[in-house]
Coordinates of C-alpha atoms in Angstrom, one line a residue:
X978 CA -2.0 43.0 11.2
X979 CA -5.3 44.2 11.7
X980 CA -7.1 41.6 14.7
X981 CA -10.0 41.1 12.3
X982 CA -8.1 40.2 9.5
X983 CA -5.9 37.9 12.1
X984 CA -9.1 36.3 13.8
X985 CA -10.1 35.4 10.2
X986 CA -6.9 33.6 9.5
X987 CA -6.2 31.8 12.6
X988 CA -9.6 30.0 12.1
X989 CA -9.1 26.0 12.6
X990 CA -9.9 22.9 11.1
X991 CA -11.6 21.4 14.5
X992 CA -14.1 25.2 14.4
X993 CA -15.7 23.9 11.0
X994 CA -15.4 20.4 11.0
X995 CA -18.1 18.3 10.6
X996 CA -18.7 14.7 12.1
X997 CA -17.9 12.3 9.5
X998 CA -20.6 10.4 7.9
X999 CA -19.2 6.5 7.4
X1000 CA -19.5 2.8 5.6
X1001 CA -18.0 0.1 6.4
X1002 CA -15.2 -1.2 4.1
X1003 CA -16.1 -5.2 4.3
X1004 CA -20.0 -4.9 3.7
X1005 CA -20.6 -2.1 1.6
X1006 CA -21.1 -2.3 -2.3
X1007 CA -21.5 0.3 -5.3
X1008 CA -25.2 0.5 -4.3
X1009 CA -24.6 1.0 -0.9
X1010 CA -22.6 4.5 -0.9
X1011 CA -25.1 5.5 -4.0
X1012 CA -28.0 5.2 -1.8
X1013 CA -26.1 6.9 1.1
X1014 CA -24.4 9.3 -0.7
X1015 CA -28.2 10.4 -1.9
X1016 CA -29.8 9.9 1.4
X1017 CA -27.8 12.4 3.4
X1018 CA -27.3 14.8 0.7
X1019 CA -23.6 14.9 1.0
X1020 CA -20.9 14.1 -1.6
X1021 CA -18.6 11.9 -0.4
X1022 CA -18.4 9.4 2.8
X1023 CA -15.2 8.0 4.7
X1024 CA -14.7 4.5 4.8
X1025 CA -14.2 2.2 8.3
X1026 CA -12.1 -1.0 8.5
X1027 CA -13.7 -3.5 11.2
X1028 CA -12.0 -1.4 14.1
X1029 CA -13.7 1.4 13.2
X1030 CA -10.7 3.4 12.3
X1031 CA -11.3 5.5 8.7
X1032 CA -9.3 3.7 6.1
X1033 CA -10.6 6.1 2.9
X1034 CA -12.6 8.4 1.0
X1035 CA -15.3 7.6 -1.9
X1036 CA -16.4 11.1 -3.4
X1037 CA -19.3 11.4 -6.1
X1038 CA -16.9 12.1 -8.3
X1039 CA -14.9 8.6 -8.0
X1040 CA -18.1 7.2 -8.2
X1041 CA -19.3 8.7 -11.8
X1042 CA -15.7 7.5 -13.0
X1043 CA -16.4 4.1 -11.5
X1044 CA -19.9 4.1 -12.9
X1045 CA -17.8 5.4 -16.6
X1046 CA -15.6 2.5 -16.8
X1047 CA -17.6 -0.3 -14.9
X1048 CA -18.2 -2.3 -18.6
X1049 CA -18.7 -6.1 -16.5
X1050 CA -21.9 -7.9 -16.0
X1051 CA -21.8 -6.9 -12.8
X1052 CA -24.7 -5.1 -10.5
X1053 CA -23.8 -2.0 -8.5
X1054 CA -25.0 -4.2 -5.7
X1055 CA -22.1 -6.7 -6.6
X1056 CA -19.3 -3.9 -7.2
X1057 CA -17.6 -3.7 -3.7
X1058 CA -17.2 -0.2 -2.7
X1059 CA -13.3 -0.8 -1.6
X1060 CA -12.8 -0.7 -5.6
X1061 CA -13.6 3.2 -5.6
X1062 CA -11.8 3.9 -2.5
X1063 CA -9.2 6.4 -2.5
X1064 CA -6.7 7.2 0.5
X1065 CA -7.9 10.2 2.5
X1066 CA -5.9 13.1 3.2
X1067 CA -5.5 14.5 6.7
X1068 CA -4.6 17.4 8.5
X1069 CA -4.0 17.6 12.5
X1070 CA -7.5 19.9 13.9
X1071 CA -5.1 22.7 14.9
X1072 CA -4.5 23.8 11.3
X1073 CA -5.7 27.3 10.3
X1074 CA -8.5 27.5 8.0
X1075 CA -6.0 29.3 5.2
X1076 CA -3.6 26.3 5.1
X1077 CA -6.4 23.9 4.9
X1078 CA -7.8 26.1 1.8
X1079 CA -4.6 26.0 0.4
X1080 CA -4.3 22.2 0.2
X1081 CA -7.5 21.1 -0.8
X1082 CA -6.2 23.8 -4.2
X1083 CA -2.8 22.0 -4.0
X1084 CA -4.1 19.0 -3.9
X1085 CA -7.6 19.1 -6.1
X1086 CA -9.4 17.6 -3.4
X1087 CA -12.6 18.4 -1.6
X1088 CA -12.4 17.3 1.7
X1089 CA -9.7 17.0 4.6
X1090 CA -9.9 14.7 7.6
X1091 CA -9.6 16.1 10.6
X1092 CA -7.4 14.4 13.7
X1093 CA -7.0 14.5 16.9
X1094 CA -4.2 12.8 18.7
X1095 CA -3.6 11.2 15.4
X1096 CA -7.1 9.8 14.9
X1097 CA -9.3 10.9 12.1
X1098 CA -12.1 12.4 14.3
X1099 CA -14.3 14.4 11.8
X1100 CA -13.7 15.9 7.8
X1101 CA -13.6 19.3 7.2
X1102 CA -15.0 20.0 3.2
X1103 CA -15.4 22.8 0.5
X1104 CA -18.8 23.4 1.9
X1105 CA -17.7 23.9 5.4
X1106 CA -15.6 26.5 4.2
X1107 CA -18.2 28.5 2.0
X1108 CA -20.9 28.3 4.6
X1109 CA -17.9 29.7 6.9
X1110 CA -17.0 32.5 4.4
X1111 CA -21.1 33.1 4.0
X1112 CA -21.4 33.9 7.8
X1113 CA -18.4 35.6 8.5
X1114 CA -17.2 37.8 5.5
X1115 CA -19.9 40.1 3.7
X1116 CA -18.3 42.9 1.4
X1117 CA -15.0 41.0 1.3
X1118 CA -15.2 40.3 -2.4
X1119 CA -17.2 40.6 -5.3
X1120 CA -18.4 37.3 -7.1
X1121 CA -16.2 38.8 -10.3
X1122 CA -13.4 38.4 -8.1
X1123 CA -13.1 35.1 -7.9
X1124 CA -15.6 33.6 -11.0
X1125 CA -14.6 31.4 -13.5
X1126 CA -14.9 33.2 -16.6
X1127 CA -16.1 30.6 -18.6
X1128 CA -18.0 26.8 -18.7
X1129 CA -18.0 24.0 -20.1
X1130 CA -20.8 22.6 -22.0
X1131 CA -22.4 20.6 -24.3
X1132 CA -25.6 19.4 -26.0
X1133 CA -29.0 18.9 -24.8
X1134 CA -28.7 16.1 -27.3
X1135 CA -25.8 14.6 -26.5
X1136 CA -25.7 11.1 -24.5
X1137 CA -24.9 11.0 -20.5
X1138 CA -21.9 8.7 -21.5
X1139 CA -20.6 11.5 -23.7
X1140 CA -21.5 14.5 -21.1
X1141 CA -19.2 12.6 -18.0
X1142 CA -17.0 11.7 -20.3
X1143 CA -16.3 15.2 -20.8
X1144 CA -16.6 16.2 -17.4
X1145 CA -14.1 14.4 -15.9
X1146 CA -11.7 14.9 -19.2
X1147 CA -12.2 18.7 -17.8
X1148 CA -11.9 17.4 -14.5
X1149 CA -15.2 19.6 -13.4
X1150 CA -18.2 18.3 -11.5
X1151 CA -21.2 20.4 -13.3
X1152 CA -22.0 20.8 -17.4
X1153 CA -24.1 23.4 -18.8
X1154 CA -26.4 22.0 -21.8
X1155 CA -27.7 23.7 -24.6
X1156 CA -30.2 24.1 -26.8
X1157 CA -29.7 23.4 -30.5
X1158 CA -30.1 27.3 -30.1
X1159 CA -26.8 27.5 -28.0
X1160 CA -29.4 28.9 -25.7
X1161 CA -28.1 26.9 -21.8
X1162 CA -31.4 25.1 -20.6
X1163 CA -29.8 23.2 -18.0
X1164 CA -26.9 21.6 -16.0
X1165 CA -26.0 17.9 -15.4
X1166 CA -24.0 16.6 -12.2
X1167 CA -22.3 13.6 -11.0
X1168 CA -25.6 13.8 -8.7
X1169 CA -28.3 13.5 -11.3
X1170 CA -27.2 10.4 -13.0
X1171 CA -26.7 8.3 -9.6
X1172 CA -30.9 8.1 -9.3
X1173 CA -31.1 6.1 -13.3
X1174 CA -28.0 4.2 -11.8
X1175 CA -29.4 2.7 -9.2
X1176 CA -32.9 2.0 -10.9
X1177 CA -30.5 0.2 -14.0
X1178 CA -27.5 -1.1 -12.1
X1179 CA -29.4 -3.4 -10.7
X1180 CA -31.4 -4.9 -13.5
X1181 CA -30.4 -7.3 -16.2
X1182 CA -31.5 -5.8 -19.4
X1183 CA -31.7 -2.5 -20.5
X1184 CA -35.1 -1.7 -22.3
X1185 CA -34.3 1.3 -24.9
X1186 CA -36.4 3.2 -26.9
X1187 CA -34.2 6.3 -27.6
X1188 CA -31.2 5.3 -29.3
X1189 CA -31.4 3.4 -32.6
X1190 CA -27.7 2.4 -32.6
X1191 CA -28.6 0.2 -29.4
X1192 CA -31.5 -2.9 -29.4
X1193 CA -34.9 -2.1 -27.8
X1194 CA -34.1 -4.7 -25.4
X1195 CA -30.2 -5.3 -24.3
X1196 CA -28.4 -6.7 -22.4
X1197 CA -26.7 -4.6 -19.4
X1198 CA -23.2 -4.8 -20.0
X1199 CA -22.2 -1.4 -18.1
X1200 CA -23.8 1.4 -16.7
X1201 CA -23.0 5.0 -17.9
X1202 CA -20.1 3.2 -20.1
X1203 CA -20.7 3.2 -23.6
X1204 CA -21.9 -0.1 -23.7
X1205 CA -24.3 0.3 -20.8
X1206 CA -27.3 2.6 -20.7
X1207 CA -25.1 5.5 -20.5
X1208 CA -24.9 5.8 -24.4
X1209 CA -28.9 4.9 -24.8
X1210 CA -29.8 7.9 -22.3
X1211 CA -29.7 11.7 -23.5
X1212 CA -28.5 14.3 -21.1
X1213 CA -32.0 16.5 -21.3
X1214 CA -33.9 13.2 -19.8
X1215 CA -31.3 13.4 -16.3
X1216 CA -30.5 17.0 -16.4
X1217 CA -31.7 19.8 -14.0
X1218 CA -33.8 22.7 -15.9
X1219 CA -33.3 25.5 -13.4
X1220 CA -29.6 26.5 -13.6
X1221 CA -29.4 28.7 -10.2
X1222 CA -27.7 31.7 -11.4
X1223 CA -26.2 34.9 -9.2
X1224 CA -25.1 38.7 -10.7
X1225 CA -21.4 39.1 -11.5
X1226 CA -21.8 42.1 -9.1
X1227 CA -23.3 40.4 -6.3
X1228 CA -21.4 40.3 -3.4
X1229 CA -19.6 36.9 -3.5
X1230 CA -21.4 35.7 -0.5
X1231 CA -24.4 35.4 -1.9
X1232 CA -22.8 33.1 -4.4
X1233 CA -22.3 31.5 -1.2
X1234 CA -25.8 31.3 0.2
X1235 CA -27.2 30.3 -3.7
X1236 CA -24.7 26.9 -3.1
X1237 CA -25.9 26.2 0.5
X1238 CA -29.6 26.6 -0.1
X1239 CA -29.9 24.8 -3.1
X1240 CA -27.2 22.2 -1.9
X1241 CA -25.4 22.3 -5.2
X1242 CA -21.5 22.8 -5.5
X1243 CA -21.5 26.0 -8.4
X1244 CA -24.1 28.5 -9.3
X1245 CA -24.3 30.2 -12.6
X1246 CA -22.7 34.2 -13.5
X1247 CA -24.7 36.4 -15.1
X1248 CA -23.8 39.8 -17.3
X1249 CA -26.7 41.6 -18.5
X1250 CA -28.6 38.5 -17.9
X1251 CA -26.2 36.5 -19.9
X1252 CA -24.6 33.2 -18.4
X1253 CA -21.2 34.4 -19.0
X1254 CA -19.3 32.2 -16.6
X1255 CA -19.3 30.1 -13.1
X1256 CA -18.4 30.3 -9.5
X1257 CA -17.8 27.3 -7.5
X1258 CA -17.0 26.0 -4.1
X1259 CA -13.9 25.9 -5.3
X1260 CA -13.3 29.2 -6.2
X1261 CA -14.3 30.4 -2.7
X1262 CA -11.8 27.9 -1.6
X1263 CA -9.5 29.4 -3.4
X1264 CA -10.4 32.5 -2.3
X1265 CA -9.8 32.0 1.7
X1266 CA -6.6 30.0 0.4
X1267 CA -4.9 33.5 -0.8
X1268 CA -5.9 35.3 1.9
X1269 CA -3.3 37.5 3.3
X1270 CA -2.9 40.3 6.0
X1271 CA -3.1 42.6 3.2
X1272 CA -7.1 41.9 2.9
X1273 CA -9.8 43.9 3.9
X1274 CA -13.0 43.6 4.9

């Protein structure tokens, strides 16, 4: 096995880890990982119990699906954030970075703690591992190598309840909208609706003046749900305009530096400047997860 190709595999958890960034189980609410999730910039946090030990995991993702199916009366300050907790996967810090690639694919997850003498001491996620891939491995592969040759997507025109819906039916994190043209014009994440969630989560009515199937004034009976202003709000008022694109023959790692610059978690594929597909943090994932001593660099 070449000793390049070796170094590159025998990578650990504990090199890329990160320090994990934390809320507390018994005090937090709804609005409380929203605003932290958004203040750090990051996309998911690890919950504490009262002795400080992480207990869970509460992605952006469980979050939209909360926000999706939260139909109550409740405020996202009254929704404790235990209810979107999910048990976090671990891995001992030893682990090479392959493996750890390899189950976040198995498992369809985005993050790993990482222990030490049995103690979750820091989390290892998709980004870690593109950022690692951006610095370490130019001219490995091409960003048709490991693209997603296709999107999903919908309308510009289509409602934000409608557009998460259908993202986590496809179990994706980004949509590409259209134009009544077909022509794309933008992309909608998990990430842009949580700013109109926490203006509207919190208040009591929902005023509405672009959907005629829903009273000027109503009352708040959900958030993105289809009760809730999610069905009274049209994707093109939430979405992102710019969708950050890369060549199909770039070299994948500048796929890589388009995702950590911009902080988002997929860029855009172009063909002849046509958006013919997408390449995610995932597929770079996947990418260090088939590594074998076969690869060259």
């Amino acid at each position: 096995m070449r000793a390049d190709v070796q170094e590159k595999i025998s990578v650990a958890a504990r090199d890329l880890m990160k320090e994990p960034i934390t809320i507390k189980k018994s005090s937090s609410s709804m609005y409380d990982v929203i605003k932290k999730l958004l203040e750090c910039d990051i996309s998911r946090l690890l919950v504490m119990d009262g002795t400080e030990n992480i207990v869970g995991i509460i992605s952006e993702k469980d979050v939209g699906l909360s926000l999706l199916s939260e139909i109550s009366e409740r405020k996202i300050n009254e929704i404790p954030s235990s209810e979107t907790m999910k048990p976090v996967l671990s891995v001992d810090e030893s682990l090479c970075v392959r493996e750890c690639a390899k189950m976040m694919i198995d498992r369809n997850i985005g993050s790993l703690g990482v222990c030490e003498n049995k103690r979750i001491t820091g989390i290892l996620t998709k980004t870690d591992l593109v950022n690692y891939y951006l610095q370490n491995h130019t001219g490995l592969k091409k960003v048709r190598d490991v693209m997603t040759l296709s999107y999903v997507s919908g309308s510009c025109n289509d409602s934000v309840h409608d557009i998460i819906t259908e993202m986590i039916r496809k179990r994706v994190s980004r949509i590409i909208l259209k134009n009544q043209d077909g022509i794309p014009k933008g992309i909608l994440t998990f990430r842009d609706i949580f700013q109109i969630s926490m203006i509207f989560g919190q208040e009591d009515v929902v005023v509405n003046n672009t959907h005629s199937s829903i009273p000027e004034v109503s009352p708040r009976t959900g958030f993105i749900s289809e009760s809730g202003f999610g069905n009274a709000t049209m994707a093109d008022e939430v979405m992102t305009n710019n969708i950050v694109s890369v060549d199909h023959n770039d070299d994948l790692t500048s796929a890589c530096r388009a995702m950590i610059e911009n902080k988002i978690n997929g860029v855009g594929v172009l063909m002849n400047d046509k958006l013919v597909g997408i390449v995610s943090k995932t597929d770079v994932t996947q990418a260090i997860a088939s590594w074998s001593p076969f690869d060259t660099i």
